[in-house]
Amino acid sequence: MATAQTRRVSTDTTHERAGTATYTGRKPNPGSEFAELRRRVGEARLLTRRPGYYAARIAVVATCYAGAWVAFGLLGDTWTQLLVAAFLGVVFAQVALVAHDLAHRQVFRTRRPSEFAGLVAGNLGIGMSYGWWMDKHTRHHANPNHEDLDPDVGPGILVWSAEQARQSRGVTRIIGRHQAFWFFPLLALEGFNLHLSAVRALLRPGLRTRRTEAVLLTAHTVAYVAALFVTLSPGLAVAFCLMHQAVFGLYLGSTFAPNHKGMPAPGSELQKDFLRRQVLTSRNVRGGRLVDIALGGLNYQIEHHLFPSMPSPHLRRAQPIVRAYCAERGIPYQESGLVDSYAQALRHLHRVGAPLRIGRRP
């Protein structure tokens, strides 16, 4: 591996593949509470692969992807294309959710086919760096909601804690005053942020498949821009791009937002307790099959963090086992409705931004 960081990613995903990952390079103690939970889940055969499910899911998503571009070509230069742009934004998010499952080796057991399919889906399909995202997401799984170690709650345009508010400057400080209001509008920019992050990742050394990623990402970008500006007038091409990327970013960001935002940050006592660290920092979202499809199974966030290589259709079946086990051990198990989960995240953002609104240092 080129760097210590990429070596860590390889080690972590190797343990994940075994279904016993803590994402820290150490397997849980065989006598630990998590080991007993894993035994129960394993006896229910919920860690086995679901090739038929993923073949059908990928076929549906690929058909929608191809169908959207066929409709784009048939419609030509008309403002009706904005409907295609919105639909394509939803499809891009679904492709990203498939790439997420590929990265966790839910689809294929070994690295090579997982990586190949992930590069095709991520870099070529939607213009996102698969390697960059996998490294980022691996670090999130290792230490969810940890301000120093989880990149999803690290310093950025939003503040997630009083400490971050205290250190905020410039635009972050201005937005932080009313960041709950700005949260969803900012998610509409997440698609553009993913593309820019991909470019930045390729410009830095250390990405293991840097050359392949660069070729695929360039192919996506050239084909995308050419399709828009050859088929549409310049103004409509820009409008199509804005609509498409806004829906993509808003939808994809909304699938991840309910899962950890507003949940506790892990204290030092949880650093060695894998079971509690993953359960106490995660929130499940209640809902039926439609919610399962819309969120790609990420509504079962607790089960996903405990068993990241578990195929997404098994998460629903694992939930009663995990929930009952947590009740046995006296571990709080958080579930909320979809709207309430967003409300909790927004209340947290509003609360940590309060010191900035009253015009003094937190």
C-alpha atoms as one frame of an Amber mdcrd trajectory, in Angstrom:
protein
   0.000   0.000   0.000   1.175   3.487  -0.762   0.539   5.072   2.642  -0.242
   4.214   6.237  -3.766   5.469   5.649  -4.427   3.088   2.773  -2.854   0.250
   4.790  -5.376   0.978   7.540  -8.273   0.869   5.078  -7.142  -2.524   3.802
  -6.815  -3.940   7.333 -10.172  -2.588   8.416 -12.078  -3.901   5.434 -10.416
  -7.297   5.846 -11.884  -7.587   9.329 -15.217  -6.262   8.085 -15.323  -9.043
   5.520 -15.112 -11.541   8.362 -18.257 -10.042   9.843 -16.544  -9.280  13.163
 -15.096  -5.912  12.359 -14.567  -3.074  14.758 -12.861  -1.127  11.936  -9.872
  -0.684  14.250  -7.864  -3.673  13.064  -8.783  -5.708  16.178 -11.371  -8.459
  16.384 -13.753  -8.300  19.355 -12.854 -10.430  22.348 -14.348 -13.918  21.815
 -15.963 -13.636  25.241 -17.330 -10.140  24.716 -20.982  -9.125  24.640 -20.703
  -8.450  20.929 -19.397 -11.964  20.302 -22.568 -13.399  21.827 -24.729 -11.118
  19.699 -22.816 -12.129  16.594 -23.345 -15.783  17.456 -27.114 -15.259  17.578
 -27.117 -13.345  14.308 -24.930 -15.981  12.689 -27.270 -18.771  13.814 -30.084
 -16.916  12.035 -27.947 -17.049   8.849 -28.120 -13.296   8.414 -24.452 -12.866
   7.460 -24.766 -14.950   4.286 -24.638 -13.245   0.878 -27.782 -12.481  -1.169
 -26.617 -12.647  -4.801 -30.139 -12.897  -6.193 -31.292  -9.796  -4.334 -28.311
  -7.734  -5.461 -28.561  -8.974  -9.041 -32.171  -7.785  -9.146 -31.437  -4.505
  -7.362 -28.485  -3.630  -9.580 -30.505  -4.549 -12.677 -33.336  -2.224 -11.643
 -30.989   0.665 -10.860 -29.022   0.134 -14.090 -32.256   0.054 -16.097 -33.418
   3.307 -14.528 -29.999   4.856 -15.192 -29.999   3.831 -18.848 -33.673   4.718
 -19.260 -33.119   8.241 -17.947 -30.380   8.889 -20.495 -32.485   7.393 -23.314
 -35.344   9.728 -22.351 -32.836  12.585 -22.269 -31.757  11.816 -25.827 -35.305
  11.438 -27.138 -36.655  14.644 -25.578 -33.968  16.924 -26.982 -33.821  20.651
 -26.284 -36.929  21.196 -24.145 -37.490  22.390 -20.587 -39.258  19.102 -19.897
 -35.705  17.841 -19.455 -35.772  19.232 -15.915 -38.053  16.316 -14.992 -35.441
  13.948 -16.370 -32.785  15.822 -14.384 -34.744  15.349 -11.141 -35.307  11.653
 -11.858 -31.636  11.195 -12.722 -30.714  12.809  -9.390 -32.711  10.110  -7.587
 -31.077   7.397  -9.707 -27.578   8.759  -9.000 -28.309   8.534  -5.271 -29.453
   4.931  -5.671 -26.233   4.139  -7.544 -24.304   5.671  -4.632 -26.212   3.444
  -2.196 -25.264   0.390  -4.262 -21.630   1.574  -4.197 -21.957   1.835  -0.409
 -22.974  -1.835  -0.183 -20.154  -2.803  -2.538 -17.619  -0.992  -0.345 -18.839
  -2.967   2.675 -18.529  -6.226   0.708 -22.185  -6.969   1.137 -22.409  -7.955
  -2.533 -19.111  -9.789  -3.142 -17.016 -11.463  -0.487 -13.598 -10.593  -1.910
 -11.888  -7.278  -2.580 -11.236  -7.444  -6.322 -14.825  -7.767  -7.642 -16.077
  -5.365  -4.964 -13.511  -2.768  -5.956 -14.091  -3.210  -9.702 -17.855  -2.822
  -9.372 -17.405   0.069  -6.955 -15.147   1.941  -9.361 -17.623   1.451 -12.208
 -20.579   2.571 -10.101 -18.818   5.395  -8.277 -16.255   6.921 -10.615 -17.722
   6.080 -14.014 -21.392   6.029 -13.078 -21.830   9.100 -10.883 -18.473  10.911
 -10.834 -17.535  10.110  -7.228 -14.150   8.799  -6.119 -14.831   5.309  -4.788
 -11.442   5.035  -3.054 -11.717   8.429  -1.364 -15.239   7.740  -0.166 -14.375
   4.254   1.121 -11.523   5.622   3.236 -13.743   8.389   4.611 -16.590   6.011
   5.382 -14.293   3.459   7.010 -13.077   6.108   9.452 -16.677   7.042  10.189
 -17.548   3.433  11.049 -14.538   3.106  13.331 -15.473   6.105  15.482 -19.019
   7.344  14.791 -19.736  10.851  16.111 -16.181  11.260  17.414 -15.255  14.886
  16.668 -11.574  14.173  16.116 -11.850  10.842  14.281 -15.177  10.792  12.417
 -14.906  12.906   9.232 -18.707  13.170   9.046 -18.790  15.418  12.127 -15.425
  17.083  11.659 -14.987  20.839  11.275 -16.564  22.144   8.093 -19.254  24.503
   6.929 -21.454  23.352   9.848 -20.584  23.042  13.535 -21.567  19.932  15.445
 -20.516  20.893  18.974 -19.860  23.865  21.222 -16.125  23.292  20.819 -16.387
  23.551  17.042 -18.547  26.659  17.420 -15.879  28.165  19.669 -13.235  27.629
  17.005 -15.368  28.615  13.999 -14.347  31.454  11.721 -15.619  33.229   8.632
 -18.474  31.670   6.676 -18.812  28.777   9.124 -19.369  31.225  11.962 -21.976
  33.151   9.981 -23.886  30.068   8.824 -23.570  28.460  12.251 -25.898  31.022
  13.774 -28.849  29.607  11.834 -27.398  26.358  10.563 -30.556  24.342  11.231
 -32.286  26.536   8.647 -29.419  26.118   6.160 -28.986  22.370   6.620 -31.220
  21.092   3.808 -30.318  23.882   1.347 -26.657  22.982   1.916 -27.421  19.321
   1.246 -28.486  20.392  -2.243 -24.811  21.272  -2.816 -23.557  17.880  -1.632
 -23.496  16.460  -5.163 -21.092  19.182  -6.270 -19.067  18.639  -3.098 -18.668
  14.933  -3.886 -17.345  15.741  -7.360 -14.901  18.345  -6.022 -13.746  15.978
  -3.279 -13.069  13.349  -5.936 -10.860  15.734  -7.883  -8.989  16.795  -4.734
  -8.441  13.136  -3.801  -6.959  12.392  -7.223  -4.573  15.323  -6.943  -3.114
  13.962  -3.720  -0.716  10.980  -3.660  -1.669   7.841  -1.769  -4.907   6.782
  -3.463  -4.303   3.108  -4.252  -6.083   2.998  -7.641  -5.374   6.600  -8.489
  -4.720   6.107 -12.219  -7.798   3.951 -12.793  -9.962   6.335 -10.812  -8.660
   9.301 -12.789  -9.445   7.635 -16.130 -12.971   6.643 -15.085 -13.724   9.996
 -13.480 -12.505  11.859 -16.563 -14.631   9.635 -18.817 -17.708  10.375 -16.721
 -17.120  14.117 -16.677 -16.410  14.412 -20.405 -19.432  12.296 -21.350 -21.725
  14.177 -18.962 -20.706  17.664 -20.087 -20.754  16.680 -23.768 -24.231  15.156
 -23.500 -25.650  18.276 -21.886 -24.092  20.904 -24.120 -24.488  18.979 -27.390
 -28.144  18.136 -26.771 -29.333  21.246 -24.920 -28.985  24.994 -25.312 -26.360
  26.485 -22.959 -28.910  27.933 -20.546 -30.922  24.720 -20.363 -27.734  22.655
 -20.000 -26.760  24.691 -16.933 -30.305  24.431 -15.523 -30.312  20.656 -16.100
 -26.995  20.295 -14.282 -28.168  22.405 -11.337 -31.450  20.480 -10.987 -29.756
  17.109 -11.363 -26.962  17.738  -8.865 -29.279  19.461  -6.363 -31.681  16.499
  -6.254 -28.759  14.068  -6.123 -27.115  15.871  -3.201 -30.344  16.483  -1.291
 -31.525  12.892  -1.621 -28.182  11.264  -0.863 -27.486  13.593   2.060 -30.949
  12.933   3.449 -30.305   9.175   3.537 -27.351   9.683   5.895 -28.601  12.662
   7.944 -31.044  10.775  10.242 -28.538   8.155  11.327 -26.121   9.864  13.737
 -26.788  13.610  13.786 -27.875  14.656  17.249 -26.803  11.373  18.833 -24.214
  11.333  21.665 -20.511  11.584  20.995 -18.654   8.519  22.328 -16.811   9.128
  25.592 -13.509   7.527  26.473 -15.336   4.697  28.274 -16.842   3.558  24.961
 -13.608   3.436  22.979 -12.978  -0.181  23.964 -16.650  -1.215  23.976 -17.552
  -1.892  20.343 -21.147  -2.880  21.012 -22.100   0.203  22.999 -20.035   2.580
  20.869 -21.963   1.578  17.761 -25.422   1.326  19.347 -25.373   4.483  21.461
 -24.156   6.738  18.652 -26.646   5.450  16.048 -30.350   5.942  15.441 -32.715
   3.677  13.534 -35.534   5.103  11.414 -38.896   3.374  11.599 -40.856   2.757
   8.411 -42.047   0.135   5.992 -40.619  -1.265   2.793 -40.781   2.105   1.058
 -38.452   3.625   3.656 -36.154   0.605   3.303 -35.903   1.213  -0.446 -35.620
   5.000  -0.190 -32.822   4.869   2.393 -31.102   1.812   0.957 -31.390  -0.074
   4.261 -29.531   2.659   6.145 -32.637   3.163   8.276 -31.335   0.113  10.180
 -28.236   2.050  11.121 -27.592   0.270  14.408 -27.562  -3.158  12.778 -25.498
  -1.846   9.875 -22.829  -0.431  12.195 -22.667  -3.643  14.205 -22.530  -5.855
  11.103 -21.316  -3.678   8.209 -20.895  -6.615   5.811 -24.439  -7.862   6.406
 -26.489  -7.652   3.170 -29.020  -4.836   3.440 -32.132  -7.067   3.048 -31.071
  -8.950   6.195 -30.908  -5.824   8.359 -34.687  -5.804   8.861 -34.553  -9.402
  10.087 -31.578  -8.686  12.356 -33.303  -5.765  14.053 -35.495  -7.739  16.529
 -32.485  -9.860  17.519 -30.306  -6.807  18.164 -33.067  -4.862  19.880 -33.890
  -7.757  22.219 -30.214  -8.299  23.011 -29.755  -4.612  23.855 -32.780  -4.811
  26.167 -31.195  -7.817  27.919 -27.991  -5.852  28.485 -29.680  -2.576  29.431
 -28.302  -0.745  26.386 -30.534   2.099  25.095 -31.728   1.386  21.548 -32.857
   4.520  19.704 -35.608   4.427  17.068 -37.495   7.357  15.563 -39.844   8.095
  12.723 -38.313   9.615   9.603 -39.618  13.140  10.212 -38.736  13.003  13.907
 -35.200  11.840  13.123 -34.669  14.905  10.942 -36.211  17.089  13.655 -33.760
  15.713  16.231 -30.826  16.442  13.931 -32.057  19.983  13.289 -32.655  20.640
  16.998 -29.092  19.556  17.707 -27.753  21.909  15.039 -29.852  24.749  16.426
 -28.712  24.067  19.984 -24.963  23.991  19.287 -25.285  27.146  17.173 -26.979
  29.111  19.981 -23.799  30.799  21.300 -23.128  32.228  17.849 -26.617  33.748
  17.688 -26.209  35.727  20.879 -23.050  37.353  19.568 -20.479  36.101  22.046
 -17.753  33.510  22.136 -19.173  30.086  23.120
